Short mmCIF file of C-alpha atoms in Angstrom, two decimals:
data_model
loop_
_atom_site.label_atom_id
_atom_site.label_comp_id
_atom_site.label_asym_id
_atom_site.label_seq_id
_atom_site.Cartn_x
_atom_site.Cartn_y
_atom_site.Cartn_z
CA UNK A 831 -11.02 5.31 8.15
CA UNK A 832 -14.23 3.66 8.11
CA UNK A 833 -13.58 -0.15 9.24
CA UNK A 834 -15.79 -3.77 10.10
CA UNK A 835 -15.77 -4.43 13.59
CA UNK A 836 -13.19 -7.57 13.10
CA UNK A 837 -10.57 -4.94 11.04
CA UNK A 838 -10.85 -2.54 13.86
CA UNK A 839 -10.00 -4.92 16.06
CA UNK A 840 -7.40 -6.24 14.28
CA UNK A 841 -6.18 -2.93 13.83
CA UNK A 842 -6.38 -2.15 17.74
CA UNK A 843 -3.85 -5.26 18.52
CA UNK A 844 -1.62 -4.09 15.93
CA UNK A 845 -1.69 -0.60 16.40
CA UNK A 846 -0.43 -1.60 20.57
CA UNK A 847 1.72 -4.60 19.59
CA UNK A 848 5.41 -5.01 18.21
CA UNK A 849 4.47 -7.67 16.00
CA UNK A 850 5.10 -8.03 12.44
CA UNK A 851 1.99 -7.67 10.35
CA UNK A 852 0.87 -8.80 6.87
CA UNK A 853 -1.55 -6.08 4.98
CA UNK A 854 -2.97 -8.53 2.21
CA UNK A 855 -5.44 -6.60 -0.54
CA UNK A 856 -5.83 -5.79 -4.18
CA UNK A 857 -3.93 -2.59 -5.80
CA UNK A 858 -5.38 0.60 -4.68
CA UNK A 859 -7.02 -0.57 -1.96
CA UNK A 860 -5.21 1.90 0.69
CA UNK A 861 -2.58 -0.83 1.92
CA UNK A 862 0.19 2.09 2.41
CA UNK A 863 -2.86 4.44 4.16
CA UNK A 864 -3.47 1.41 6.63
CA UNK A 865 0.12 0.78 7.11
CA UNK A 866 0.60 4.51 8.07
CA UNK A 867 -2.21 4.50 10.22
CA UNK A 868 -0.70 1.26 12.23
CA UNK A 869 2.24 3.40 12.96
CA UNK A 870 0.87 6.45 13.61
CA UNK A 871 -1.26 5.07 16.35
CA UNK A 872 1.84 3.01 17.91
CA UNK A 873 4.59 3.67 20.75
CA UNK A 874 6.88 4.49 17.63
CA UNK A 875 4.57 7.50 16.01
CA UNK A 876 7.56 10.14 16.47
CA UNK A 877 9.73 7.76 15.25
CA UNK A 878 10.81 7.06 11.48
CA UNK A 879 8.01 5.38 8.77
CA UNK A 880 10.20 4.01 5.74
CA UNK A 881 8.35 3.04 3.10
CA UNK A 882 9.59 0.70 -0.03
CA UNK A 883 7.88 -0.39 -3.03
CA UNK A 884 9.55 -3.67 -3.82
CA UNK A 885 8.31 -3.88 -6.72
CA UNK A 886 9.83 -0.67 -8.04
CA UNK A 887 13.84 -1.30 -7.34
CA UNK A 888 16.05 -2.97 -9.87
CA UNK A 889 16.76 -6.70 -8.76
CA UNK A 890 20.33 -5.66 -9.02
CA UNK A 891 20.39 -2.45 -6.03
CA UNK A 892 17.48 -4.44 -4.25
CA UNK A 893 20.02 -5.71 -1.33
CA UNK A 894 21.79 -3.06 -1.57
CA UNK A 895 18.69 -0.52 -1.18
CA UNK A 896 17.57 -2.65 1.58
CA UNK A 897 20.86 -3.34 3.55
CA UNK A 898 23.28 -0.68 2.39
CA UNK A 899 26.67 -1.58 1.40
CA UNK A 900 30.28 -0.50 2.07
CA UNK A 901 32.54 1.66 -0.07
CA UNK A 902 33.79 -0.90 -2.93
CA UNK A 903 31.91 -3.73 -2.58
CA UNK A 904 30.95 -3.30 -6.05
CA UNK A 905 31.99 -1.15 -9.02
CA UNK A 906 29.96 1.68 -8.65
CA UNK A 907 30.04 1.94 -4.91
CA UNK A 908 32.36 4.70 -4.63
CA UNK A 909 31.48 5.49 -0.86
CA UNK A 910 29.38 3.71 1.83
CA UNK A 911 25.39 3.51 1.66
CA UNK A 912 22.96 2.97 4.64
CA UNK A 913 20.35 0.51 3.74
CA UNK A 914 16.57 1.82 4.01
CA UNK A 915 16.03 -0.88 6.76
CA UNK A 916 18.62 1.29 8.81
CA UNK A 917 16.86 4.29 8.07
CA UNK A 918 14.10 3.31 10.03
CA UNK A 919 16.22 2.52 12.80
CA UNK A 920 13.71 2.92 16.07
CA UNK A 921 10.65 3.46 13.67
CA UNK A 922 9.05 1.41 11.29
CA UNK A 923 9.49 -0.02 8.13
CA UNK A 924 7.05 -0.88 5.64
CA UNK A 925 7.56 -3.33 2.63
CA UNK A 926 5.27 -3.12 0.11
CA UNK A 927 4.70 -6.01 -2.63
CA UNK A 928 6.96 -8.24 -0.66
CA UNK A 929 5.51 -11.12 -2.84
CA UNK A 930 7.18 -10.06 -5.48
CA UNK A 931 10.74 -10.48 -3.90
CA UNK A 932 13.19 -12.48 -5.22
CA UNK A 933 13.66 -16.23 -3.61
CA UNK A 934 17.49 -15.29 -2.82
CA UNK A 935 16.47 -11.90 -0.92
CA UNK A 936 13.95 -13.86 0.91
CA UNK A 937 16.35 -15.72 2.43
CA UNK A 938 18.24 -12.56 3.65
CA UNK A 939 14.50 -11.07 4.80
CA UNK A 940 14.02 -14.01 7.04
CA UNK A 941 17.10 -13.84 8.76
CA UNK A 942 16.53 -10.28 9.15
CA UNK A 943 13.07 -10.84 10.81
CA UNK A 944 14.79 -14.01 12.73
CA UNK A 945 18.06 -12.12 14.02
CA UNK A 946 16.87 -7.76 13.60
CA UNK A 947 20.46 -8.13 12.88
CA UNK A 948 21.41 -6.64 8.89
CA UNK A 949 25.28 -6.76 7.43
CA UNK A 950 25.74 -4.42 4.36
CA UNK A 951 26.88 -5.60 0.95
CA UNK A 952 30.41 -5.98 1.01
CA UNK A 953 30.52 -5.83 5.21
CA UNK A 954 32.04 -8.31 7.61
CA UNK A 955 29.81 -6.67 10.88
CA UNK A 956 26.49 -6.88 11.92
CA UNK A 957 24.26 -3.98 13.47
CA UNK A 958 21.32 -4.71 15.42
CA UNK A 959 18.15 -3.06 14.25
CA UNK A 960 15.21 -1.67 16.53
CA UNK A 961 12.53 -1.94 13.44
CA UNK A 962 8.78 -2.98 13.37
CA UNK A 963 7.84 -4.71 10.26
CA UNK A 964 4.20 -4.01 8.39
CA UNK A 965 4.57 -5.82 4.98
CA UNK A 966 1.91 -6.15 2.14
CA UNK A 967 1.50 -7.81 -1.29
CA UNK A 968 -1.55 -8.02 -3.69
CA UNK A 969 -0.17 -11.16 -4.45
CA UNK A 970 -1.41 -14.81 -3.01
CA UNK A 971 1.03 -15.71 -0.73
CA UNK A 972 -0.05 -19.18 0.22
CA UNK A 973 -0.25 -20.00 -3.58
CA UNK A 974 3.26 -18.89 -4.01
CA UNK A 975 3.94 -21.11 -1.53
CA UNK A 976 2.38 -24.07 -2.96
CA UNK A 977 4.94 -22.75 -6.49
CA UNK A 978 7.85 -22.91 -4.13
CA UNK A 979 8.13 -19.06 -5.62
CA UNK A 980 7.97 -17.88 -2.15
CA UNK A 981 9.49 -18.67 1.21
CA UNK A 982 6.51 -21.04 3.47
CA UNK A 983 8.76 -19.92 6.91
CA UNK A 984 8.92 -16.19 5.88
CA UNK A 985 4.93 -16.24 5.34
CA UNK A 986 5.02 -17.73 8.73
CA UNK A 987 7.07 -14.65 10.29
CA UNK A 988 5.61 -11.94 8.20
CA UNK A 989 1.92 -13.18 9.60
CA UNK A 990 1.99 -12.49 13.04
CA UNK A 991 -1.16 -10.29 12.80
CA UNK A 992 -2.96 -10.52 9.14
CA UNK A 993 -5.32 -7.91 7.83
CA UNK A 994 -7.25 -7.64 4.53
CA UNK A 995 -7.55 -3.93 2.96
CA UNK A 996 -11.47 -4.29 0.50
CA UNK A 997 -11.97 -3.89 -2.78
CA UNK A 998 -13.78 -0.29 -3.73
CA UNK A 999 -16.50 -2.58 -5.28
CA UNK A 1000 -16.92 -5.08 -2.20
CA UNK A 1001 -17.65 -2.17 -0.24
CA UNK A 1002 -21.44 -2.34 -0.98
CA UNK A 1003 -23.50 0.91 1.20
CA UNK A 1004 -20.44 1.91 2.39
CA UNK A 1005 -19.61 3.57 -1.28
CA UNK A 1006 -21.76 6.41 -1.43
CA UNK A 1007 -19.84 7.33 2.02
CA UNK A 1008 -16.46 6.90 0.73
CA UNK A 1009 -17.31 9.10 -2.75
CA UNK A 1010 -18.36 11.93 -0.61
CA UNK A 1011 -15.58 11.71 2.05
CA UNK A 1012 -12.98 11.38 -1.08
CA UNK A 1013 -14.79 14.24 -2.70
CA UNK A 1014 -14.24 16.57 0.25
CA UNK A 1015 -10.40 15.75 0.85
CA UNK A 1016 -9.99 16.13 -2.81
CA UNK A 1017 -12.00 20.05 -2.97
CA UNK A 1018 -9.67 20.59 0.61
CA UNK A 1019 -6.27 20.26 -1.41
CA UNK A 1020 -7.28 21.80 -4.91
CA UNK A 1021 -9.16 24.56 -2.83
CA UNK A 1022 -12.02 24.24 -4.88
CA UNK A 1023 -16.08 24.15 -3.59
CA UNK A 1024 -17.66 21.26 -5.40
CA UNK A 1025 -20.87 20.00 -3.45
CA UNK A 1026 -22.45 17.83 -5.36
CA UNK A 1027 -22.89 15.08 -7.75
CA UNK A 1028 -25.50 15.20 -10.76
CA UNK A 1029 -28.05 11.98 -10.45
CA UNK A 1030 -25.96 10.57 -13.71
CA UNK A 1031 -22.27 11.10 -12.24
CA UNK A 1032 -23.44 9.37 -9.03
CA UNK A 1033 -24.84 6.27 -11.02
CA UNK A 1034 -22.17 6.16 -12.94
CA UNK A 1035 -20.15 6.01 -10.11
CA UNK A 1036 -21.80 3.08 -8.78
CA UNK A 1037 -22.26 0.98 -11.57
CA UNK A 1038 -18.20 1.63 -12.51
CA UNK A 1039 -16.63 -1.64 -11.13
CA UNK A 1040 -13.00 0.37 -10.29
CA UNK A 1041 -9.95 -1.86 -10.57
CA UNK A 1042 -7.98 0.51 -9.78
CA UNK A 1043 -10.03 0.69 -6.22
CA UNK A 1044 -9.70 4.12 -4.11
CA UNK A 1045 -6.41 5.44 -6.04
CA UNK A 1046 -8.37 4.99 -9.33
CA UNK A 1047 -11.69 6.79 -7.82
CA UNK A 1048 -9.43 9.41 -6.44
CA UNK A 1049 -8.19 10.57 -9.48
CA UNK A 1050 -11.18 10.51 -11.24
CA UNK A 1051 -12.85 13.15 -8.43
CA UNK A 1052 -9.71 14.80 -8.78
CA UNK A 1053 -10.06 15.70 -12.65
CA UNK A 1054 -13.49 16.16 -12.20
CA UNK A 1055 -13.34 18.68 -9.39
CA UNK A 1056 -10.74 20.61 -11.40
CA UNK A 1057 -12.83 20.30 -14.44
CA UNK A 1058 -16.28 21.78 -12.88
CA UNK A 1059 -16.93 25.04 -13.21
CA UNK A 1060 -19.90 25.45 -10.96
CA UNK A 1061 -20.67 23.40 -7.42
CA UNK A 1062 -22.22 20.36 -9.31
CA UNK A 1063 -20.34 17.53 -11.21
CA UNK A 1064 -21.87 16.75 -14.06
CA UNK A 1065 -20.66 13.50 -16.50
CA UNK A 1066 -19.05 16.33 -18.74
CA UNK A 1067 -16.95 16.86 -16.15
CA UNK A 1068 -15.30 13.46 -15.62
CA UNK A 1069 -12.19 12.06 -17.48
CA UNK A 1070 -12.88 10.98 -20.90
CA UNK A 1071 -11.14 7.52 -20.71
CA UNK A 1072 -13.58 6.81 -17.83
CA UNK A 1073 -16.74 7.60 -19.74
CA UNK A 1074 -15.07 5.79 -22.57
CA UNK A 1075 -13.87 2.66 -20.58
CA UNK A 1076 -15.51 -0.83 -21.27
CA UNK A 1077 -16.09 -1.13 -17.99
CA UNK A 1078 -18.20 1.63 -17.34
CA UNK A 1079 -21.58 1.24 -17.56
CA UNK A 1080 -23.41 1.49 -21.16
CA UNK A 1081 -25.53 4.19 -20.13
CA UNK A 1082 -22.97 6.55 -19.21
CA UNK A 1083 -21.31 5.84 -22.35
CA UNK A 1084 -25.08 6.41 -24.17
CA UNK A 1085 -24.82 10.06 -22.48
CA UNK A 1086 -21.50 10.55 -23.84
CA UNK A 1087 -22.54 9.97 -27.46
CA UNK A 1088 -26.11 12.08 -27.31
#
């Protein structure tokens, strides 16, 4: 991955260091990728990489998701559960969207990340955990803050090292780069030999302002590289809602109707 000089060396002390860090950047912006990448190049590679969407699980099985519980400590918990924290036991554990985390299971986060100590639901013993924590949010923290809709001391622990993942259209001359270098990874998996871009699908590229960032240009080289039947992509080739979208440029949306 292509980085500035001050996110390399961000990532350098990070990638070397224990510490907890805090991957701050808008949807799509490859905050999992950079995550991965911190723990790939660390003492705990061959160890485990959890991953958790916070976002994603039901407020109800969050702490239980997170901690684990013991057989009846609730209705449905007909036999004990290890938590996803325990899972990465040695390893690493990466919490994604933490802003969006209930004020209650902050509480239990922070004494996590004070203690590395977790009970289950329902359990009267604590384990100590070996984990390294990478968390990341699209979300402004310190505003939360200032809502009291998010914990000021677990910003404070989960900000040890802080790096900012760009927006697609931030990147500036770096974009023609990343196109190509998504194009190629995209042709590797689908198997397919797509070369080029037509002078109209590479404007259109560029003037497309993307908020859905790298996940949202990857799937549009995706269909397209499916969708070409010779070496070139032309704008036939790419989704329809893109050349429809209000946000893409009016001449591409000119072509479409010609």
């Amino acid at each position: 991955m292509n980085r500035s000089k001050e996110m390399n060396r961000l990532f350098q002390i990070a990638a070397r260091s224990e510490a907890n860090v805090l991957i701050l950047g808008a949807t799509g912006t490859g905050k999992t990728t950079l995550a991965r990448e911190i723990h790939d190049h660390s003492t705990r590679k061959e160890r485990p990489f959890v991953a958790i969407n916070l976002a994603t699980l039901h407020e109800g099985t969050l702490e239980s998701e997170l901690f684990g519980h013991e057989r009846g400590s609730f209705t449905s918990a007909d036999s004990k559960r290890v938590g996803r924290l325990e899972l990465a036991n040695s390893g690493t554990v990466f919490l994604d969207e933490v802003g969006d985390l209930s004020l209650r299971l902050q509480a239990r986060l922070l004494d996590f990340l004070h203690s590395r100590r977790i009970c289950p639901v329902g359990g009267n013993r604590d384990t100590y955990l070996n984990v390294r924590v990478i968390a990341a949010t699209h979300r402004d923290l310190s505003f939360l803050v200032r809502k009291r809709e998010f914990r000021e001391d677990l910003l404070h622990r989960l900000r040890v090292i802080t790096m900012e993942t760009q927006s697609l259209k931030d990147r500036g001359d770096d974009f023609g780069r990343i196109v190509h270098a998504c194009l190629e990874d995209v042709c590797a998996i689908t198997k397919r030999s797509v070369h080029s871009l037509s002078a109209a699908v590479a404007e259109a590229l560029e003037r497309y302002s993307w908020p859905g960032n790298f996940r949202e240009l990857r799937n549009v080289l995706e269909f397209a590289v499916l969708a070409a039947e010779g070496s070139v992509i032309h704008l036939e080739h790419l989704p329809t809602w893109f050349l429809c979208s209000p946000l893409a440029p009016e001449s591409t949306n000119s072509n479409l109707s010609n």
